[in-house]
PDB file of C-alpha atoms in Angstrom:
ATOM      1  CA  UNK A   1      45.239  17.587-102.441  1.00  0.00           C
ATOM      2  CA  UNK A   2      44.903  20.154 -99.908  1.00  0.00           C
ATOM      3  CA  UNK A   3      42.523  22.717 -98.815  1.00  0.00           C
ATOM      4  CA  UNK A   4      41.979  25.423 -96.280  1.00  0.00           C
ATOM      5  CA  UNK A   5      39.647  28.312 -95.812  1.00  0.00           C
ATOM      6  CA  UNK A   6      42.183  31.062 -96.332  1.00  0.00           C
ATOM      7  CA  UNK A   7      45.201  30.168 -98.410  1.00  0.00           C
ATOM      8  CA  UNK A   8      46.151  27.003-100.212  1.00  0.00           C
ATOM      9  CA  UNK A   9      48.231  24.398 -98.424  1.00  0.00           C
ATOM     10  CA  UNK A  10      51.088  24.876-100.849  1.00  0.00           C
ATOM     11  CA  UNK A  11      50.686  21.991-103.287  1.00  0.00           C
ATOM     12  CA  UNK A  12      51.861  23.934-106.303  1.00  0.00           C
ATOM     13  CA  UNK A  13      54.958  25.087-104.425  1.00  0.00           C
ATOM     14  CA  UNK A  14      55.600  21.515-103.306  1.00  0.00           C
ATOM     15  CA  UNK A  15      55.260  20.071-106.803  1.00  0.00           C
ATOM     16  CA  UNK A  16      57.625  22.699-108.191  1.00  0.00           C
ATOM     17  CA  UNK A  17      60.167  21.937-105.469  1.00  0.00           C
ATOM     18  CA  UNK A  18      59.907  18.180-106.072  1.00  0.00           C
ATOM     19  CA  UNK A  19      60.314  18.495-109.835  1.00  0.00           C
ATOM     20  CA  UNK A  20      62.615  21.473-110.287  1.00  0.00           C
ATOM     21  CA  UNK A  21      64.433  21.526-106.944  1.00  0.00           C
ATOM     22  CA  UNK A  22      63.660  25.225-106.877  1.00  0.00           C
ATOM     23  CA  UNK A  23      61.376  27.503-104.882  1.00  0.00           C
ATOM     24  CA  UNK A  24      58.269  28.661-106.750  1.00  0.00           C
ATOM     25  CA  UNK A  25      58.562  32.430-106.779  1.00  0.00           C
ATOM     26  CA  UNK A  26      54.948  33.441-107.291  1.00  0.00           C
ATOM     27  CA  UNK A  27      52.514  30.604-106.512  1.00  0.00           C
ATOM     28  CA  UNK A  28      48.856  31.018-107.473  1.00  0.00           C
ATOM     29  CA  UNK A  29      45.605  29.083-107.194  1.00  0.00           C
ATOM     30  CA  UNK A  30      45.430  26.007-109.381  1.00  0.00           C
ATOM     31  CA  UNK A  31      42.583  26.139-111.900  1.00  0.00           C
ATOM     32  CA  UNK A  32      41.797  22.760-113.383  1.00  0.00           C
ATOM     33  CA  UNK A  33      45.027  20.757-113.372  1.00  0.00           C
ATOM     34  CA  UNK A  34      48.706  21.506-113.874  1.00  0.00           C
ATOM     35  CA  UNK A  35      51.337  18.855-114.592  1.00  0.00           C
ATOM     36  CA  UNK A  36      55.061  18.761-113.900  1.00  0.00           C
ATOM     37  CA  UNK A  37      57.623  15.991-114.345  1.00  0.00           C
ATOM     38  CA  UNK A  38      60.192  14.651-111.905  1.00  0.00           C
ATOM     39  CA  UNK A  39      63.211  12.623-112.985  1.00  0.00           C
ATOM     40  CA  UNK A  40      63.691   9.816-110.466  1.00  0.00           C
ATOM     41  CA  UNK A  41      66.475   7.276-110.168  1.00  0.00           C
ATOM     42  CA  UNK A  42      64.850   4.031-109.108  1.00  0.00           C
ATOM     43  CA  UNK A  43      66.927   2.085-106.555  1.00  0.00           C
ATOM     44  CA  UNK A  44      69.662   4.683-106.821  1.00  0.00           C
ATOM     45  CA  UNK A  45      73.154   3.428-106.059  1.00  0.00           C
ATOM     46  CA  UNK A  46      72.357  -0.229-106.720  1.00  0.00           C
ATOM     47  CA  UNK A  47      72.955  -2.463-109.775  1.00  0.00           C
ATOM     48  CA  UNK A  48      69.210  -2.199-110.447  1.00  0.00           C
ATOM     49  CA  UNK A  49      69.265   1.591-110.781  1.00  0.00           C
ATOM     50  CA  UNK A  50      67.134   2.940-113.636  1.00  0.00           C
ATOM     51  CA  UNK A  51      65.831   6.386-114.510  1.00  0.00           C
ATOM     52  CA  UNK A  52      62.110   7.039-114.739  1.00  0.00           C
ATOM     53  CA  UNK A  53      60.003  10.110-115.510  1.00  0.00           C
ATOM     54  CA  UNK A  54      57.160  10.647-113.080  1.00  0.00           C
ATOM     55  CA  UNK A  55      54.261  12.991-113.827  1.00  0.00           C
ATOM     56  CA  UNK A  56      52.974  14.921-110.838  1.00  0.00           C
ATOM     57  CA  UNK A  57      49.443  16.278-111.246  1.00  0.00           C
ATOM     58  CA  UNK A  58      48.332  19.299-109.243  1.00  0.00           C
ATOM     59  CA  UNK A  59      44.526  19.351-109.327  1.00  0.00           C
ATOM     60  CA  UNK A  60      42.618  22.451-108.246  1.00  0.00           C
ATOM     61  CA  UNK A  61      39.441  22.244-106.217  1.00  0.00           C
ATOM     62  CA  UNK A  62      37.808  22.126-102.808  1.00  0.00           C
ATOM     63  CA  UNK A  63      36.680  19.226-100.672  1.00  0.00           C
ATOM     64  CA  UNK A  64      33.307  20.996-100.387  1.00  0.00           C
ATOM     65  CA  UNK A  65      32.877  21.354-104.143  1.00  0.00           C
ATOM     66  CA  UNK A  66      29.535  20.760-105.838  1.00  0.00           C
ATOM     67  CA  UNK A  67      28.946  17.230-107.151  1.00  0.00           C
ATOM     68  CA  UNK A  68      29.386  18.449-110.734  1.00  0.00           C
ATOM     69  CA  UNK A  69      32.867  19.749-109.882  1.00  0.00           C
ATOM     70  CA  UNK A  70      33.766  16.498-108.134  1.00  0.00           C
ATOM     71  CA  UNK A  71      32.622  14.564-111.195  1.00  0.00           C
ATOM     72  CA  UNK A  72      34.944  16.654-113.328  1.00  0.00           C
ATOM     73  CA  UNK A  73      37.846  16.049-110.927  1.00  0.00           C
ATOM     74  CA  UNK A  74      37.230  12.308-111.126  1.00  0.00           C
ATOM     75  CA  UNK A  75      38.665  12.361-114.634  1.00  0.00           C
ATOM     76  CA  UNK A  76      42.092  12.979-113.118  1.00  0.00           C
ATOM     77  CA  UNK A  77      41.792  10.030-110.741  1.00  0.00           C
ATOM     78  CA  UNK A  78      41.642   7.408-113.475  1.00  0.00           C
ATOM     79  CA  UNK A  79      45.386   6.780-113.690  1.00  0.00           C
ATOM     80  CA  UNK A  80      47.002   6.886-110.282  1.00  0.00           C
ATOM     81  CA  UNK A  81      49.965   4.853-109.055  1.00  0.00           C
ATOM     82  CA  UNK A  82      50.641   6.828-105.888  1.00  0.00           C
ATOM     83  CA  UNK A  83      49.092   9.519-103.715  1.00  0.00           C
ATOM     84  CA  UNK A  84      50.799  12.347-101.857  1.00  0.00           C
ATOM     85  CA  UNK A  85      48.487  13.730 -99.188  1.00  0.00           C
ATOM     86  CA  UNK A  86      49.398  17.372 -98.586  1.00  0.00           C
ATOM     87  CA  UNK A  87      48.215  19.437 -95.611  1.00  0.00           C
ATOM     88  CA  UNK A  88      48.947  22.804 -94.041  1.00  0.00           C
ATOM     89  CA  UNK A  89      50.570  22.366 -90.635  1.00  0.00           C
ATOM     90  CA  UNK A  90      49.245  25.764 -89.524  1.00  0.00           C
ATOM     91  CA  UNK A  91      45.633  24.823 -90.243  1.00  0.00           C
ATOM     92  CA  UNK A  92      44.019  21.981 -88.276  1.00  0.00           C
ATOM     93  CA  UNK A  93      41.115  21.668 -90.709  1.00  0.00           C
ATOM     94  CA  UNK A  94      43.551  21.065 -93.547  1.00  0.00           C
ATOM     95  CA  UNK A  95      44.829  17.858 -91.944  1.00  0.00           C
ATOM     96  CA  UNK A  96      41.273  16.726 -91.126  1.00  0.00           C
ATOM     97  CA  UNK A  97      40.285  17.180 -94.763  1.00  0.00           C
ATOM     98  CA  UNK A  98      42.967  14.723 -95.876  1.00  0.00           C
ATOM     99  CA  UNK A  99      40.569  11.884 -95.113  1.00  0.00           C
ATOM    100  CA  UNK A 100      37.840  13.257 -97.355  1.00  0.00           C
ATOM    101  CA  UNK A 101      40.250  13.935-100.182  1.00  0.00           C
ATOM    102  CA  UNK A 102      41.826  10.506 -99.965  1.00  0.00           C
ATOM    103  CA  UNK A 103      38.419   8.833-100.102  1.00  0.00           C
ATOM    104  CA  UNK A 104      37.459  10.867-103.141  1.00  0.00           C
ATOM    105  CA  UNK A 105      40.671   9.852-104.875  1.00  0.00           C
ATOM    106  CA  UNK A 106      40.688   6.181-103.876  1.00  0.00           C
ATOM    107  CA  UNK A 107      37.041   5.335-104.451  1.00  0.00           C
ATOM    108  CA  UNK A 108      37.679   4.558-108.098  1.00  0.00           C
ATOM    109  CA  UNK A 109      36.975   1.247-109.819  1.00  0.00           C
ATOM    110  CA  UNK A 110      39.524   1.868-112.558  1.00  0.00           C
ATOM    111  CA  UNK A 111      42.971   0.329-112.841  1.00  0.00           C
ATOM    112  CA  UNK A 112      45.545   2.870-111.568  1.00  0.00           C
ATOM    113  CA  UNK A 113      48.359   3.988-113.863  1.00  0.00           C
ATOM    114  CA  UNK A 114      49.935   7.191-112.399  1.00  0.00           C
ATOM    115  CA  UNK A 115      50.855   9.497-108.846  1.00  0.00           C
ATOM    116  CA  UNK A 116      48.296  11.546-107.022  1.00  0.00           C
ATOM    117  CA  UNK A 117      48.750  14.430-104.615  1.00  0.00           C
ATOM    118  CA  UNK A 118      45.597  14.904-102.680  1.00  0.00           C
ATOM    119  CA  UNK A 119      44.114  16.172 -99.469  1.00  0.00           C
ATOM    120  CA  UNK A 120      41.410  14.742 -98.052  1.00  0.00           C
ATOM    121  CA  UNK A 121      36.480  11.947 -93.255  1.00  0.00           C
ATOM    122  CA  UNK A 122      37.317   8.511 -93.295  1.00  0.00           C
ATOM    123  CA  UNK A 123      36.927   5.104 -91.851  1.00  0.00           C
ATOM    124  CA  UNK A 124      40.268   3.342 -91.512  1.00  0.00           C
ATOM    125  CA  UNK A 125      38.650   0.117 -92.700  1.00  0.00           C
ATOM    126  CA  UNK A 126      38.275   1.662 -96.141  1.00  0.00           C
ATOM    127  CA  UNK A 127      42.060   1.781 -96.438  1.00  0.00           C
ATOM    128  CA  UNK A 128      42.738  -1.743 -95.197  1.00  0.00           C
ATOM    129  CA  UNK A 129      43.133  -3.176 -98.695  1.00  0.00           C
ATOM    130  CA  UNK A 130      44.618  -0.119-100.362  1.00  0.00           C
ATOM    131  CA  UNK A 131      47.484  -1.079-102.670  1.00  0.00           C
ATOM    132  CA  UNK A 132      48.364   2.444-103.815  1.00  0.00           C
ATOM    133  CA  UNK A 133      51.500   3.913-102.186  1.00  0.00           C
ATOM    134  CA  UNK A 134      50.743   6.896 -99.944  1.00  0.00           C
ATOM    135  CA  UNK A 135      52.939   9.678 -98.569  1.00  0.00           C
ATOM    136  CA  UNK A 136      51.828  12.405 -96.124  1.00  0.00           C
ATOM    137  CA  UNK A 137      53.489  15.818 -96.435  1.00  0.00           C
ATOM    138  CA  UNK A 138      52.896  18.725 -94.053  1.00  0.00           C
ATOM    139  CA  UNK A 139      53.796  22.170 -95.394  1.00  0.00           C
ATOM    140  CA  UNK A 140      54.507  25.611 -93.882  1.00  0.00           C
ATOM    141  CA  UNK A 141      56.666  24.223 -91.082  1.00  0.00           C
ATOM    142  CA  UNK A 142      58.514  27.547 -91.069  1.00  0.00           C
ATOM    143  CA  UNK A 143      55.322  29.367 -90.027  1.00  0.00           C
ATOM    144  CA  UNK A 144      55.048  27.455 -86.758  1.00  0.00           C
ATOM    145  CA  UNK A 145      56.890  29.016 -83.836  1.00  0.00           C
ATOM    146  CA  UNK A 146      59.634  26.843 -82.378  1.00  0.00           C
ATOM    147  CA  UNK A 147      57.784  26.642 -79.050  1.00  0.00           C
ATOM    148  CA  UNK A 148      54.691  25.248 -80.804  1.00  0.00           C
ATOM    149  CA  UNK A 149      56.271  22.789 -83.221  1.00  0.00           C
ATOM    150  CA  UNK A 150      56.334  19.792 -80.883  1.00  0.00           C
ATOM    151  CA  UNK A 151      52.648  20.280 -80.084  1.00  0.00           C
ATOM    152  CA  UNK A 152      51.654  20.608 -83.736  1.00  0.00           C
ATOM    153  CA  UNK A 153      53.778  17.713 -84.997  1.00  0.00           C
ATOM    154  CA  UNK A 154      52.480  15.478 -82.210  1.00  0.00           C
ATOM    155  CA  UNK A 155      48.913  16.346 -83.243  1.00  0.00           C
ATOM    156  CA  UNK A 156      49.521  15.511 -86.894  1.00  0.00           C
ATOM    157  CA  UNK A 157      51.678  12.414 -86.344  1.00  0.00           C
ATOM    158  CA  UNK A 158      48.593  10.177 -86.289  1.00  0.00           C
ATOM    159  CA  UNK A 159      47.984  10.928 -89.973  1.00  0.00           C
ATOM    160  CA  UNK A 160      50.857   8.780 -91.169  1.00  0.00           C
ATOM    161  CA  UNK A 161      49.686   5.927 -88.931  1.00  0.00           C
ATOM    162  CA  UNK A 162      46.103   6.203 -90.172  1.00  0.00           C
ATOM    163  CA  UNK A 163      47.179   6.092 -93.786  1.00  0.00           C
ATOM    164  CA  UNK A 164      49.963   3.557 -93.177  1.00  0.00           C
ATOM    165  CA  UNK A 165      52.357   5.980 -94.826  1.00  0.00           C
ATOM    166  CA  UNK A 166      55.603   7.778 -94.108  1.00  0.00           C
ATOM    167  CA  UNK A 167      55.474  11.446 -93.147  1.00  0.00           C
ATOM    168  CA  UNK A 168      57.488  14.475 -94.240  1.00  0.00           C
ATOM    169  CA  UNK A 169      57.136  17.967 -92.760  1.00  0.00           C
ATOM    170  CA  UNK A 170      58.811  20.864 -94.535  1.00  0.00           C
ATOM    171  CA  UNK A 171      58.930  24.438 -95.726  1.00  0.00           C
ATOM    172  CA  UNK A 172      58.407  24.608 -99.499  1.00  0.00           C
ATOM    173  CA  UNK A 173      60.443  27.818 -99.665  1.00  0.00           C
ATOM    174  CA  UNK A 174      63.591  26.062 -98.455  1.00  0.00           C
ATOM    175  CA  UNK A 175      65.110  23.284-100.626  1.00  0.00           C
ATOM    176  CA  UNK A 176      67.319  22.108 -97.746  1.00  0.00           C
ATOM    177  CA  UNK A 177      64.387  20.156 -96.331  1.00  0.00           C
ATOM    178  CA  UNK A 178      64.790  17.768 -99.273  1.00  0.00           C
ATOM    179  CA  UNK A 179      68.586  17.894 -99.480  1.00  0.00           C
ATOM    180  CA  UNK A 180      70.258  14.760-100.819  1.00  0.00           C
ATOM    181  CA  UNK A 181      70.967  12.259 -98.049  1.00  0.00           C
ATOM    182  CA  UNK A 182      68.488  13.816 -95.610  1.00  0.00           C
ATOM    183  CA  UNK A 183      65.831  11.652 -93.946  1.00  0.00           C
ATOM    184  CA  UNK A 184      63.161  13.476 -95.955  1.00  0.00           C
ATOM    185  CA  UNK A 185      64.950  12.766 -99.234  1.00  0.00           C
ATOM    186  CA  UNK A 186      65.255   9.081 -98.304  1.00  0.00           C
ATOM    187  CA  UNK A 187      61.514   8.867 -97.499  1.00  0.00           C
ATOM    188  CA  UNK A 188      60.654  10.575-100.763  1.00  0.00           C
ATOM    189  CA  UNK A 189      62.880   8.257-102.768  1.00  0.00           C
ATOM    190  CA  UNK A 190      61.362   5.191-101.065  1.00  0.00           C
ATOM    191  CA  UNK A 191      57.891   6.430-101.943  1.00  0.00           C
ATOM    192  CA  UNK A 192      58.691   6.967-105.611  1.00  0.00           C
ATOM    193  CA  UNK A 193      60.382   3.553-105.757  1.00  0.00           C
ATOM    194  CA  UNK A 194      57.110   2.003-104.523  1.00  0.00           C
ATOM    195  CA  UNK A 195      55.163   3.956-107.122  1.00  0.00           C
ATOM    196  CA  UNK A 196      57.402   2.657-109.892  1.00  0.00           C
ATOM    197  CA  UNK A 197      57.138  -0.903-108.623  1.00  0.00           C
ATOM    198  CA  UNK A 198      53.360  -0.646-108.587  1.00  0.00           C
ATOM    199  CA  UNK A 199      53.285   0.636-112.153  1.00  0.00           C
ATOM    200  CA  UNK A 200      56.008  -1.383-113.833  1.00  0.00           C
ATOM    201  CA  UNK A 201      56.822  -4.472-111.825  1.00  0.00           C
ATOM    202  CA  UNK A 202      55.049  -7.707-111.049  1.00  0.00           C
ATOM    203  CA  UNK A 203      54.626  -8.985-107.504  1.00  0.00           C
ATOM    204  CA  UNK A 204      57.612 -11.310-107.949  1.00  0.00           C
ATOM    205  CA  UNK A 205      59.854  -8.327-108.686  1.00  0.00           C
ATOM    206  CA  UNK A 206      60.185  -8.965-112.426  1.00  0.00           C
ATOM    207  CA  UNK A 207      59.695  -6.056-114.801  1.00  0.00           C
ATOM    208  CA  UNK A 208      56.514  -6.072-116.837  1.00  0.00           C
ATOM    209  CA  UNK A 209      57.407  -7.094-120.423  1.00  0.00           C
ATOM    210  CA  UNK A 210      57.546  -4.283-122.950  1.00  0.00           C
ATOM    211  CA  UNK A 211      58.770  -1.470-120.696  1.00  0.00           C
ATOM    212  CA  UNK A 212      62.207   0.010-121.476  1.00  0.00           C
ATOM    213  CA  UNK A 213      64.734   1.014-118.848  1.00  0.00           C
ATOM    214  CA  UNK A 214      63.807   4.688-119.103  1.00  0.00           C
ATOM    215  CA  UNK A 215      60.063   4.992-118.943  1.00  0.00           C
ATOM    216  CA  UNK A 216      57.656   7.850-118.449  1.00  0.00           C
ATOM    217  CA  UNK A 217      54.714   7.320-116.136  1.00  0.00           C
ATOM    218  CA  UNK A 218      51.755   6.944-118.446  1.00  0.00           C
ATOM    219  CA  UNK A 219      49.047   8.930-116.734  1.00  0.00           C
ATOM    220  CA  UNK A 220      51.283   9.163-113.727  1.00  0.00           C
ATOM    221  CA  UNK A 221      50.249  12.010-111.591  1.00  0.00           C
ATOM    222  CA  UNK A 222      50.532  13.807-108.365  1.00  0.00           C
ATOM    223  CA  UNK A 223      47.148  15.371-107.888  1.00  0.00           C
ATOM    224  CA  UNK A 224      46.213  18.030-105.482  1.00  0.00           C
ATOM    225  CA  UNK A 225      43.312  20.196-104.581  1.00  0.00           C
ATOM    226  CA  UNK A 226      43.670  23.284-102.539  1.00  0.00           C
ATOM    227  CA  UNK A 227      41.355  25.791-101.092  1.00  0.00           C
ATOM    228  CA  UNK A 228      38.136  25.376 -99.136  1.00  0.00           C
TER     229      UNK A 228
END
């Protein structure tokens, strides 16, 4: 989820890039929720490799939404197996809002079953026992001048540490940032592997009985909110 006061953080563009490996030509505000599907090879290149379908949910909204709107959004948080926290590198408030979004998404008492992309004040203690895989992605890297990048990336580096997650910074209009074999692609693959393990595997590594080799994420989602 993401949010800023001017433009969105680019969740829809990110989801399209992750699922279609293409740049979204004409992104628009997300109203309600949009869903796309990514085909992921679990443990690619190993004898345990299997193909899974992962639903990524892009949820529209604002961290400052009225309680009635938040209650409506909560419907999409019922089935989450992973969360991608998306923020706009050019907007400091966007990264600060990640904490509020993450709390909104994680403060559920329901059993997770899918992947969430969210943005969102927080107390680190509230994440101490979190078992849902998290990934932090900063967008609009291309809009930061070369002379300012080190400063900005240093400022946002604490996010990954706070959330105990890996971090990816990219430009959603350039697929090369997620090119096969790149460090970003490896981080992304590791994240989705963790999501699959949370959904389909027991703690001892054995597959949950009844799931075939190729399995779609039931309720799997990558949720996101953007504006504010």
